[in-house]
Coordinates of C-alpha atoms in Angstrom, one line a residue:
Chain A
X1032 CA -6.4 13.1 -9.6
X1033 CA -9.5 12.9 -11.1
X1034 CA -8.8 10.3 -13.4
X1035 CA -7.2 8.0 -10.6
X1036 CA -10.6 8.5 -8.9
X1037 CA -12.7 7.6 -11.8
X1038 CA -10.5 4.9 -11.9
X1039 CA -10.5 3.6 -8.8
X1040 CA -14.5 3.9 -9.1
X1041 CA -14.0 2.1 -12.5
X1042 CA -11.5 -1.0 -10.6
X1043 CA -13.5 -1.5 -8.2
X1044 CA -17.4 -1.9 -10.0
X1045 CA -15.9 -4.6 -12.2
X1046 CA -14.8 -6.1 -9.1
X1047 CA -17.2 -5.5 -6.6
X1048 CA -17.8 -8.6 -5.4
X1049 CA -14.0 -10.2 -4.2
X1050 CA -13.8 -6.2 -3.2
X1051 CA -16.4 -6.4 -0.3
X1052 CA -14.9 -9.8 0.3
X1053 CA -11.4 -8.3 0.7
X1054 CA -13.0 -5.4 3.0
X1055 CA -15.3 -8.0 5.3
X1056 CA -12.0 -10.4 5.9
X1057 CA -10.1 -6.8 6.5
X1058 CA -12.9 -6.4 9.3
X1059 CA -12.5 -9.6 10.9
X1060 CA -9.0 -9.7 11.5
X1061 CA -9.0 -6.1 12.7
X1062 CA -11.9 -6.7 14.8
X1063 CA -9.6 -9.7 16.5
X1064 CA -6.9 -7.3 17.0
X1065 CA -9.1 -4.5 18.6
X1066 CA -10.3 -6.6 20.6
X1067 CA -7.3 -7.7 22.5
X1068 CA -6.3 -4.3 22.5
X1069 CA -9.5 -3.1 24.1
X1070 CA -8.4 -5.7 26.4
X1071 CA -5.1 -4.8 27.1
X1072 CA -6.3 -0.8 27.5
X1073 CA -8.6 -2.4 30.4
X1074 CA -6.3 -4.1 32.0
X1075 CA -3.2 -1.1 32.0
X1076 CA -6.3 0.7 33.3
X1077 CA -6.9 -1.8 36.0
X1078 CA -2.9 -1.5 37.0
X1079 CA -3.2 1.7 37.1
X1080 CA -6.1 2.2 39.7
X1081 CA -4.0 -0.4 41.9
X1082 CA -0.9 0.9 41.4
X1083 CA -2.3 4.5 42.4
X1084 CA -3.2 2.9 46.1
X1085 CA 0.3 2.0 46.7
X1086 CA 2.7 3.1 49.1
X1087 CA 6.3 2.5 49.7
X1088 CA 6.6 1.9 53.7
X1089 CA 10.1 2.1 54.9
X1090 CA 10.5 0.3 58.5
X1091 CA 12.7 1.0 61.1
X1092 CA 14.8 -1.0 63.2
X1093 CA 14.4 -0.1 67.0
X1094 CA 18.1 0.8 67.5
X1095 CA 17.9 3.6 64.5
X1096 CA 20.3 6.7 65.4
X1097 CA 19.0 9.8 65.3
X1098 CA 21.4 10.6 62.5
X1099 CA 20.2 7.8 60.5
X1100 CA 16.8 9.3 60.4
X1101 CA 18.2 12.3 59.8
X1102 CA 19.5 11.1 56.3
X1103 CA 17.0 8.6 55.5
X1104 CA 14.5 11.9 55.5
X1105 CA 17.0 14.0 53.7
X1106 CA 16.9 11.2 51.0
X1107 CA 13.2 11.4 51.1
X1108 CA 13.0 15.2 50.7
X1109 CA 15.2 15.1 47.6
X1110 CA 13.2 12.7 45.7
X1111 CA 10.7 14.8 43.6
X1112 CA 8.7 12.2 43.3
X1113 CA 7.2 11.9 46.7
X1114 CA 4.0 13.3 47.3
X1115 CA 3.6 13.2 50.7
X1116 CA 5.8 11.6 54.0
X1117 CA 4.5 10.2 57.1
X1118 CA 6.1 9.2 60.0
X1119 CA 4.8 6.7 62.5
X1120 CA 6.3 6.1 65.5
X1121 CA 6.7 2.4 67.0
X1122 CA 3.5 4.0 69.6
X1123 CA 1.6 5.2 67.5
X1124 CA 1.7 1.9 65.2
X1125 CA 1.0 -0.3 68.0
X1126 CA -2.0 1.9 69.0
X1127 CA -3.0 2.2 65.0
X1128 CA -2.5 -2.0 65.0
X1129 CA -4.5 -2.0 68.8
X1130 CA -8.0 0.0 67.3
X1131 CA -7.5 -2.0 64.2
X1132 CA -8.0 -5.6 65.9
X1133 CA -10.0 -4.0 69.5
X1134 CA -13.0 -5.3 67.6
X1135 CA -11.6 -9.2 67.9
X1136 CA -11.0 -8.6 71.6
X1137 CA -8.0 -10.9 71.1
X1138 CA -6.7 -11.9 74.7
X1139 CA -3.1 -12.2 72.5
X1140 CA -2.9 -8.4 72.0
X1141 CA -3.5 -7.5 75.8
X1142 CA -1.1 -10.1 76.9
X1143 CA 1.8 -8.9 74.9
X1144 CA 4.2 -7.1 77.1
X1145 CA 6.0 -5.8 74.5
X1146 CA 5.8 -3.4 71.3
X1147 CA 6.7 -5.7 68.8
X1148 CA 6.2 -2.8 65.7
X1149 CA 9.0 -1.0 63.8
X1150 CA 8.4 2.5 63.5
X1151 CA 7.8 3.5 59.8
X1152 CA 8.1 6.1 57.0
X1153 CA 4.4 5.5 55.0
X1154 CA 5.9 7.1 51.9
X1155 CA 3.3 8.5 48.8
X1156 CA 4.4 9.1 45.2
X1157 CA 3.3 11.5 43.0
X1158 CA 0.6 9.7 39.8
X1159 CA 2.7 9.5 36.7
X1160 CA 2.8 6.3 34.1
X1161 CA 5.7 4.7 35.5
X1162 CA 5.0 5.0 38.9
X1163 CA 5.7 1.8 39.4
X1164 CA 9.0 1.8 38.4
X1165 CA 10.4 4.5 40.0
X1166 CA 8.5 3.2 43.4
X1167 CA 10.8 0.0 43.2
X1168 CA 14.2 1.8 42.3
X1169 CA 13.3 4.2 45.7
X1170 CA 12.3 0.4 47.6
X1171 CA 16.0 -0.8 46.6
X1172 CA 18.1 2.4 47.8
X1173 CA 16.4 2.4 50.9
X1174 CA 17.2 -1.4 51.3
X1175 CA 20.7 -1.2 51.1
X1176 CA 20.8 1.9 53.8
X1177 CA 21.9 1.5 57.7
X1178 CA 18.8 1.5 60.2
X1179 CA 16.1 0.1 57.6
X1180 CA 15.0 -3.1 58.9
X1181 CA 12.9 -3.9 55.7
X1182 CA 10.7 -2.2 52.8
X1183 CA 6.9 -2.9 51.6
X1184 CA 5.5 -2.0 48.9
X1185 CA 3.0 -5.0 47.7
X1186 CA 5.7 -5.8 45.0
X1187 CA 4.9 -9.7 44.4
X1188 CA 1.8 -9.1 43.9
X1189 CA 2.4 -5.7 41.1
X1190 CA 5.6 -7.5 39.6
X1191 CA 3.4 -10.3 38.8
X1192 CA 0.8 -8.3 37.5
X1193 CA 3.5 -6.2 35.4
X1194 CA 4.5 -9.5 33.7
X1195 CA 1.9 -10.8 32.4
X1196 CA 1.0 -7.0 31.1
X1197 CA 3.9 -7.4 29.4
X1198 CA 3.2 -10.7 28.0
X1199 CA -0.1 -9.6 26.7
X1200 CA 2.6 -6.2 24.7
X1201 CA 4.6 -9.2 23.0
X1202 CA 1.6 -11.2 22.5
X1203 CA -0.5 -8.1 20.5
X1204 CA 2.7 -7.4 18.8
X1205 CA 2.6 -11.1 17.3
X1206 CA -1.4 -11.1 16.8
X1207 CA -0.9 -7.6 15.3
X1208 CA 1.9 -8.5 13.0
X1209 CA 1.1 -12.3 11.8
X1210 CA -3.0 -10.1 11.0
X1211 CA -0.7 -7.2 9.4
X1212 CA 1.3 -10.6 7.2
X1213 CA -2.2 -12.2 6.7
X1214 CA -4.1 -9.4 5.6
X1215 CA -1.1 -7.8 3.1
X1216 CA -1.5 -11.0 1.4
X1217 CA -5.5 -10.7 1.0
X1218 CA -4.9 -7.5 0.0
X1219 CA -2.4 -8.1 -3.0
X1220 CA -4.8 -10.9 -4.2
X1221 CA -7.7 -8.6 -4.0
X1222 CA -5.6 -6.2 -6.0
X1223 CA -4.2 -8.7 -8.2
X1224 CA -7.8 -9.8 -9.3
X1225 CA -9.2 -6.4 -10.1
X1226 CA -5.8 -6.1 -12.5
X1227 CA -6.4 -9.1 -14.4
X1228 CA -10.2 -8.0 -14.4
X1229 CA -8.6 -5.1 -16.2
X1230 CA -5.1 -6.3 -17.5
X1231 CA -6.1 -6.0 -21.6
X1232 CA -6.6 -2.1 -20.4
X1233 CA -4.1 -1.8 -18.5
X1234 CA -1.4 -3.5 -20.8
X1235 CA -3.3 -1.1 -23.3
X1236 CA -2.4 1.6 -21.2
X1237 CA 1.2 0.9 -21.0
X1238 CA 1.6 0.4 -24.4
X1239 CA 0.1 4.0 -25.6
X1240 CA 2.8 5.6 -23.2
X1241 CA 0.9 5.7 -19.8
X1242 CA 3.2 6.6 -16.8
X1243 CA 3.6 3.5 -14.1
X1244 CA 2.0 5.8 -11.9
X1245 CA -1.2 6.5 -14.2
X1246 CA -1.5 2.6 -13.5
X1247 CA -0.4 2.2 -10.5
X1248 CA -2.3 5.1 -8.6
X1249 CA -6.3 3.7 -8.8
X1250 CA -4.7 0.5 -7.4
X1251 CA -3.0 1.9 -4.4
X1252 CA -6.0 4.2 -3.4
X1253 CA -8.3 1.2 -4.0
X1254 CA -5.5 -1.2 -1.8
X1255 CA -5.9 1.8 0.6
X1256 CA -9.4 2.1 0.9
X1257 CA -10.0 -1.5 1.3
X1258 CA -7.6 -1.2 4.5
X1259 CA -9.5 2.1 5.5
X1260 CA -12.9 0.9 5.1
X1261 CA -12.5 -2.6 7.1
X1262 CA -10.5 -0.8 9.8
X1263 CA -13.7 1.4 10.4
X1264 CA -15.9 -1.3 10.3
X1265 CA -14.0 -3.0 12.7
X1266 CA -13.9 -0.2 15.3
X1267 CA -17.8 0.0 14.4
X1268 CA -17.7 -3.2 15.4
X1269 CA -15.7 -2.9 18.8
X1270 CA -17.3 0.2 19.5
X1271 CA -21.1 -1.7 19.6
X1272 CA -19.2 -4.3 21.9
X1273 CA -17.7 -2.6 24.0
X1274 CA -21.0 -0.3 25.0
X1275 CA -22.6 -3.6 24.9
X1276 CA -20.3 -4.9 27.6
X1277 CA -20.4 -1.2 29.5
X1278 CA -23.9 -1.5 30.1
X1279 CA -24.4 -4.9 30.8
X1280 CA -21.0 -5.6 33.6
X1281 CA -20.2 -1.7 34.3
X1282 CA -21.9 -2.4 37.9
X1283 CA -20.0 -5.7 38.7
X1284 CA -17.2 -3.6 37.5
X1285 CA -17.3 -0.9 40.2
X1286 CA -17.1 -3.2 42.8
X1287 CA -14.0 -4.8 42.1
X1288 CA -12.2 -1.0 41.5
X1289 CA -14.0 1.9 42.5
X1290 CA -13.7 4.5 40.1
X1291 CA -12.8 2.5 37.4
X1292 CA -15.2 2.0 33.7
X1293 CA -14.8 0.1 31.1
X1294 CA -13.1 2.1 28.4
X1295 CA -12.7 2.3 24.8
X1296 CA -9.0 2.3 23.0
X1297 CA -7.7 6.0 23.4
X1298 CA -7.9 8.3 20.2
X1299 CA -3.9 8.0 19.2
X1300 CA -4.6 3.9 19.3
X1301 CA -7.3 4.7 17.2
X1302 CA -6.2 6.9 14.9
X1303 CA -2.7 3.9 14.8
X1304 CA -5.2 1.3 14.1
X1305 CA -6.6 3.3 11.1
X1306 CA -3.1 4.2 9.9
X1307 CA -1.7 1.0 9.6
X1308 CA -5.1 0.0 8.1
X1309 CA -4.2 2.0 5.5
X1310 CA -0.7 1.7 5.6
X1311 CA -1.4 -2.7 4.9
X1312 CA -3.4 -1.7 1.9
X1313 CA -1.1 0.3 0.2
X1314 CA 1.8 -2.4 1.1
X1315 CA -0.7 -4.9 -0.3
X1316 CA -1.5 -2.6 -3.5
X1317 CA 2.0 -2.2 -4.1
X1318 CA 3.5 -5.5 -3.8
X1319 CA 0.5 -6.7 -6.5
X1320 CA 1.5 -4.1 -9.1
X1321 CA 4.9 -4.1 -8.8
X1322 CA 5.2 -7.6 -9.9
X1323 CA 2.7 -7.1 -13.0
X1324 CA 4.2 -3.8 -13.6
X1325 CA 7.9 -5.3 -13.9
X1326 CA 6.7 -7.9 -15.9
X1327 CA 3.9 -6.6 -18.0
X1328 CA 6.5 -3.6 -19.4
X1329 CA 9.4 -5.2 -21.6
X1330 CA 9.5 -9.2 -21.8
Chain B
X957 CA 14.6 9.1 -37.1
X958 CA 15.2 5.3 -37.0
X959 CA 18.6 3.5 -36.6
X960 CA 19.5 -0.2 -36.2
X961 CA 23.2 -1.1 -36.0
X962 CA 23.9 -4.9 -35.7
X963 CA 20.8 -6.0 -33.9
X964 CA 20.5 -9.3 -33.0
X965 CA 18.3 -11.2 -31.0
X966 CA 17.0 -14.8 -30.0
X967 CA 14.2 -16.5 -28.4
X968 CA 16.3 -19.6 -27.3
X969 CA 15.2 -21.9 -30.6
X970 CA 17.3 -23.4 -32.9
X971 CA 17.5 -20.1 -34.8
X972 CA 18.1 -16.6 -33.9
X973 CA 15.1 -14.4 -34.9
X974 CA 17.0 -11.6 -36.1
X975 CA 20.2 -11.7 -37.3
X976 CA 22.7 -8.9 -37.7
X977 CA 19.5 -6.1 -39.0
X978 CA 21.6 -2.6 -40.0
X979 CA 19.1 -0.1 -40.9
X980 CA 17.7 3.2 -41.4
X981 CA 14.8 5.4 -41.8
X982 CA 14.5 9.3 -42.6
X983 CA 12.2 11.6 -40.9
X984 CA 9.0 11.7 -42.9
X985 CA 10.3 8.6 -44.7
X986 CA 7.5 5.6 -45.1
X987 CA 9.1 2.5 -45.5
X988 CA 6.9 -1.3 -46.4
X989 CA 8.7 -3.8 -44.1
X990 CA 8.3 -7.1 -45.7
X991 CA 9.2 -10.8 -45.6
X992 CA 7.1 -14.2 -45.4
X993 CA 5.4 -15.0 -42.2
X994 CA 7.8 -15.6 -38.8
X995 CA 11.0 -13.6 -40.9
X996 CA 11.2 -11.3 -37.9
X997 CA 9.1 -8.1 -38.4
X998 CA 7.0 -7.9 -35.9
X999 CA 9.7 -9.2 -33.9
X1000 CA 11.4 -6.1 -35.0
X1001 CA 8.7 -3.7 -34.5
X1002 CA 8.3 -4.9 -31.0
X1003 CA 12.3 -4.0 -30.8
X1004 CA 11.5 -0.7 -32.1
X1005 CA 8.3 0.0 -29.3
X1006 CA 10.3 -1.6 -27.0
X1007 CA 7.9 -4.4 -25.9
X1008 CA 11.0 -6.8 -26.5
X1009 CA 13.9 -6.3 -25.3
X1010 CA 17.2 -6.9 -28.5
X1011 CA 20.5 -9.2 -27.1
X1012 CA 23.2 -7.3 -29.4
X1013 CA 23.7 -4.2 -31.4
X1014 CA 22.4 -0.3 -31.0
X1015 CA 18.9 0.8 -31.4
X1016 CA 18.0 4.9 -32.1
X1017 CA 14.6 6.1 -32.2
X1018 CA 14.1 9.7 -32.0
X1019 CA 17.5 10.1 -30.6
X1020 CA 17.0 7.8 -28.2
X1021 CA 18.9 4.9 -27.1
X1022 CA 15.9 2.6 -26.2
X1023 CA 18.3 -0.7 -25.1
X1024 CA 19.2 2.4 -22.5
X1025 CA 15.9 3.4 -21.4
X1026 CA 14.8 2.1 -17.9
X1027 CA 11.3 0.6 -17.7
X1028 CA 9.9 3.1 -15.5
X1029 CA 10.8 6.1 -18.4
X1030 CA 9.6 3.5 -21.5
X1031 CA 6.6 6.1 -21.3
X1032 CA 8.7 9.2 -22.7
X1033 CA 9.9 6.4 -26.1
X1034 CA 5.7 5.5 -26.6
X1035 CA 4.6 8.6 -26.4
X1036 CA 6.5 9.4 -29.6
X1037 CA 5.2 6.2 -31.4
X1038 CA 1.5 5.5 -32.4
X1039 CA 1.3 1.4 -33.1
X1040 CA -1.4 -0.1 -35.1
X1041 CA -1.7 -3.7 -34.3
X1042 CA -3.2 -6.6 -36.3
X1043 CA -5.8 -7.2 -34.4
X1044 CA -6.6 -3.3 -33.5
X1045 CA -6.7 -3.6 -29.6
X1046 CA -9.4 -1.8 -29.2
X1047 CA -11.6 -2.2 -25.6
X1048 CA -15.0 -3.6 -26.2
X1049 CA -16.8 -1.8 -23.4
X1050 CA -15.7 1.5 -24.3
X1051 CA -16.9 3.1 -27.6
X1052 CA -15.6 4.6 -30.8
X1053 CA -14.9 8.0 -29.2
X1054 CA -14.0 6.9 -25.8
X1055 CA -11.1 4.1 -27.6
X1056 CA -9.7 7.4 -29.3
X1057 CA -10.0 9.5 -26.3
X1058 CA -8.0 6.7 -24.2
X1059 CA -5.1 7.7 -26.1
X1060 CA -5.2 10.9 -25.1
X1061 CA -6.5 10.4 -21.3
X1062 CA -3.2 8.3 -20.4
X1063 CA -1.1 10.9 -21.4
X1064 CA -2.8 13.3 -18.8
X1065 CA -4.5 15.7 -21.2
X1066 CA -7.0 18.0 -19.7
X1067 CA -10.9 17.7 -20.9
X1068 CA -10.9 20.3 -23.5
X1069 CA -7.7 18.7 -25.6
X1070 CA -9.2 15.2 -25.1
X1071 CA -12.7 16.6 -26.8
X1072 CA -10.6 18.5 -29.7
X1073 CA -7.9 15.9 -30.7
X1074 CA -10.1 13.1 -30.8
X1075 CA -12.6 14.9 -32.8
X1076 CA -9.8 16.0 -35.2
X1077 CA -8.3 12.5 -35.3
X1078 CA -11.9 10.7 -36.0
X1079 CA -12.5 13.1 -39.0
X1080 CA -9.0 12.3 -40.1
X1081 CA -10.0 8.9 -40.3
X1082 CA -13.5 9.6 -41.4
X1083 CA -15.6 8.1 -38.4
X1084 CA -17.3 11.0 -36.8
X1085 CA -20.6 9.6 -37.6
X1086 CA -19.5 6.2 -35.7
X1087 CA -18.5 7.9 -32.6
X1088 CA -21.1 6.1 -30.4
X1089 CA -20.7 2.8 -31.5
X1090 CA -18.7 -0.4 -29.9
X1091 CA -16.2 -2.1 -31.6
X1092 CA -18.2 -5.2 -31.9
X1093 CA -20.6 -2.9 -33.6
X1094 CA -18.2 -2.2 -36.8
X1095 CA -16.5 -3.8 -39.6
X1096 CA -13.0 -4.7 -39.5
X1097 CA -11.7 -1.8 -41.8
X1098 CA -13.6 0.7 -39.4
X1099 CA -11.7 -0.9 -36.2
X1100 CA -8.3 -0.8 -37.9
X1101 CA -9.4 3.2 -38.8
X1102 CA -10.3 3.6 -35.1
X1103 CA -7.0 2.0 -33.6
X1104 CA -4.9 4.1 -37.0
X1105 CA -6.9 7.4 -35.1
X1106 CA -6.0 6.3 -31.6
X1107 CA -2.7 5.9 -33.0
X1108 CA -2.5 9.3 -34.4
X1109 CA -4.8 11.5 -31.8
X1110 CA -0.8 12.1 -29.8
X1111 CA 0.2 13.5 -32.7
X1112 CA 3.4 11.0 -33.1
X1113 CA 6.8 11.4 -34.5
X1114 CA 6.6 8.1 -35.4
X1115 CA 3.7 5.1 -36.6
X1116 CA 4.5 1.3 -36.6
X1117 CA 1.8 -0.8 -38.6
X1118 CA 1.9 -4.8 -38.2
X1119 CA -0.1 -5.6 -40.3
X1120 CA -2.4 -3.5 -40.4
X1121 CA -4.5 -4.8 -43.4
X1122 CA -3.6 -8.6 -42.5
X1123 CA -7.5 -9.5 -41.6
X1124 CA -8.9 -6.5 -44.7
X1125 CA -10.0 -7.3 -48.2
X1126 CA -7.6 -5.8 -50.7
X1127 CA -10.3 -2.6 -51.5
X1128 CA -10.3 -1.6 -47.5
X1129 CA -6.3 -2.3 -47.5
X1130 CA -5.6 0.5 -50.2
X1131 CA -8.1 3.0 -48.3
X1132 CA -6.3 1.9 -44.7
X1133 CA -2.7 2.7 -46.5
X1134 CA -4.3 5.9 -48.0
X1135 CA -4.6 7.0 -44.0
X1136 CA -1.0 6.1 -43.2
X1137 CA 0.4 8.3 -46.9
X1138 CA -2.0 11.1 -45.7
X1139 CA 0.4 10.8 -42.1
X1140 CA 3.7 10.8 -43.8
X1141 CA 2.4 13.5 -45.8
X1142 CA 2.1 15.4 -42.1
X1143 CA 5.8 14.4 -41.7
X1144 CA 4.9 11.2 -39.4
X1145 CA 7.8 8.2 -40.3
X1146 CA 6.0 5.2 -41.3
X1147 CA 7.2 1.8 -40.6
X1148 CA 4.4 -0.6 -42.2
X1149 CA 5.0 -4.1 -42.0
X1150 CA 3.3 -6.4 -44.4
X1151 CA 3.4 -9.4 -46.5
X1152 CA 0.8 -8.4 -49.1
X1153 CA 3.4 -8.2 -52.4
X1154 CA 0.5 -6.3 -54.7
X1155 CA -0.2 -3.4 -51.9
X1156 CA 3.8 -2.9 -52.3
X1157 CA 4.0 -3.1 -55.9
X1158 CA 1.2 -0.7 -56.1
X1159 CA 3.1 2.2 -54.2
X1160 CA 6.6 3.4 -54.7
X1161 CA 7.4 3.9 -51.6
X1162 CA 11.4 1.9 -50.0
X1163 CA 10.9 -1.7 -49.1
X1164 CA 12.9 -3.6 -46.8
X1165 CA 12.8 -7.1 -46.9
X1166 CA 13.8 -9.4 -44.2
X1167 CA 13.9 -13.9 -44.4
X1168 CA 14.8 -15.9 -42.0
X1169 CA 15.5 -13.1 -39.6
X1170 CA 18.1 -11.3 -41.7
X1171 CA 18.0 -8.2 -44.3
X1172 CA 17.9 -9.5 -47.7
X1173 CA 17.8 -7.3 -50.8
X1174 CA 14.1 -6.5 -52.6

């Protein structure tokens, strides 16, 4: 182990230069893909305080039995999911709608003779990540039962939201992999230079009955670090930024959603980002030495 | 300790460059391998270190079947060979002690050995006084003694010299062959190939003789 260090150590210093090179472009790139996922980690955030707000309403049509509401609340009561159930009568909607719009003084309200509300369940579901989901699949029994006139849950406006998040998924996915393709080839041509820097050694080495992994292991923990060391400067990087940002829009930010702050990619993305940081070095190491170890042993 | 059965092998020219090569070589044996320049024998030391790869026939070295032996285990055949090249091979950044020591490092010994058998090794060769000096630094008889120590520090079964005295005035040759009898003598199998007719005449040790990439008689 020692050796491979002294190694690496040894790689590296007669390479310096295309090494820092290699660890700046590792940077880059990873700063690019950090970024959109900061991005992305925002926005599911901003879903999320929205989503939170929404409620399923389930209206009523006026000529409801009483057993129908019966079993519409027995449906209800099963679902776990439900935090809380209200029911509002077609009164009390009328009077809620009636203090709502008093302030307009609206002659068109007064002169209505009618009650022209359904009487609702205002239904509240439990926080949990796919909220949204199971919001919907409750909607869509509900539609298809006797005595429900119709079902709200602001689902145009969330299903359109829900697309493009996922559209921004596939999109990092391609960023992230064409990066990951990108920088596995800077990596092996990093690699590749400090072994011809070193090939009369290293064919030296082979010849006086060195192991392939005595040669190969200082490559892979140099491929590594190169991998490891951009990926930190790159969070570094988005790190700065995104306190930068923080302080400067946190304000404007509040005021669109309450509650919410700009936020910093969660620990486990973090700790991913680093791991396949690493994980493209060593593939980059590898694919470099295999080829000059296949060819460099027997001709 | 050495077998060749039938070996035969081409580099796509006009002729083959060796041609049907049945041999053999005792343990503790030193042989002279011998022939005009492009016969075949470094061509068939390369065989035996297993730097080229043979088209036909059987190989043995050491018991081993080397045409058998994958790449990734060509370590376990090297390790029992010490090879003297022509032109030494030795690194230029790294000096007389640490080109022995090399030997010794790739083979994973611990600090202690590495010290000890490269010691021994330079004092074999008589070069302990010009263990902190670079190659560039040194004649060409003291870089062939360094790469014959680096050869030996493993303490090998086996050496394989291509010409070894090839770029040494006759008076430095007989001293470098001194230093491969001395190994024999410590039951090492010497295969030294050369095409200097008075170093051969001088020793009585078996000569085989290859032309045109076959076995001819001396």
């Amino acid at each position: 182990m020692t050796t491979s260090a002294h190694n690496t150590y040894s790689n590296i210093k007669s390479n310096l230069q295309v090494f820092l090179v290699s660890v700046a472009t590792i940077t880059v790139a990873f700063s690019i893909l950090g970024l959109f996922l900061v991005i992305f980690v925002n926005l599911n955030s901003f879903l999320t305080t929205w989503s939170e707000k929404v409620q399923l309403v389930v209206y009523l049509e006026d000529e409801i039995t009483d057993g129908q509401k019966q079993s519409l609340e027995q449906l209800i009561s099963a679902n776990s999911d439900v935090e809380s159930m209200t029911f509002i009568s077609k009164d009390a909607a009328w009077a809620n709608f009636k203090n709502t719009f008093s302030s307009t003084k609206s002659d068109f309200i007064d002169d209505l003779k009618y009650n022209p509300l359904p009487s609702s369940y205002n239904l509240k579901f439990k926080p949990s990540s796919d909220r949204f989901v199971r919001i919907r699949e409750f909607a869509d029994l509900f539609k298809r039962r006797q005595g429900v006139e119709s079902v709200e849950y602001g689902e145009t406006w969330l299903g359109a939201f829900e697309k493009f998040m996922l559209f921004i998924r596939i999109f990092l996915l391609a960023v992230g992999g064409l990066l990951g393709l990108g920088l596995i080839l800077i990596i092996s041509n990093t690699i590749k230079l400090s072994f011809y820097a070193r090939q009369e050694e290293i064919e030296l080495m082979l010849l006086i009955g060195a192991t392939p992994n005595f040669v190969r292991v200082p490559f892979m923990i140099e491929g590594m670090f190169q991998g490891l060391l951009g990926g930190i400067f790159a969070l570094a990087l988005i790190k700065s930024l995104q306190l930068y940002i923080k302080v400067q829009f946190q304000g404007s930010l509040q005021s669109i959603a309450r509650g919410m702050e700009f936020q910093f990619i969660s620990q486990p993305l973090i700790l991913g980002l680093l791991a396949s940081a690493l994980f493209i070095g060593w593939v980059g190491s590898f694919i470099a030495i295999q080829k000059f170890l296949s060819s460099g042993n027997t001709k | 300790m050495i077998q060749l059965f039938n070996v035969g092998k081409s580099y796509g020219g006009v002729a083959p460059a060796l041609i049907d090569i049945t041999f053999s070589v005792k343990k503790g044996e030193f042989i002279f391998l011998t022939g005009p320049s492009g016969a075949g024998k470094t061509t068939l030391l390369k065989i035996l270190y297993r730097t080229e790869k043979y088209d036909q026939g059987q190989v043995l070295v050491h018991g081993m079947n080397i045409g058998k032996i994958p790449d990734r285990k060509l370590y376990t055949l090297r390790r029992e060979i010490g090879f003297v090249f022509q032109d030494y091979k030795l690194l230029a950044k790294k000096n007389v002690f640490e080109n022995v020591a090399f030997a010794q490092e790739v083979i994973g010994a611990n600090k202690k050995r590495i010290r000890f058998k490269t010691w021994e090794a330079l004092k074999n060769v008589g070069l302990t006084h010009k263990k902190d000096s670079y190659p560039q630094q040194l004649s060409g008889g003291e870089q062939q003694r360094v790469a014959i120590a680096r050869a030996l520090v493993n303490s090998p079964k086996i050496i394989l010299a291509d010409e070894p005295t090839g770029n040494l005035d006759p008076e430095i040759s007989i001293e470098i062959l001194k230093l491969f009898e001395h190994a024999k003598k410590a039951g090492v199998t010497v295969v030294f190939a050369t095409h200097d007719q008075d170093m051969i005449r001088s020793r009585n040790h078996r000569v085989v003789v290859i032309k045109r990439g076959q076995l001819v008689n001396p």
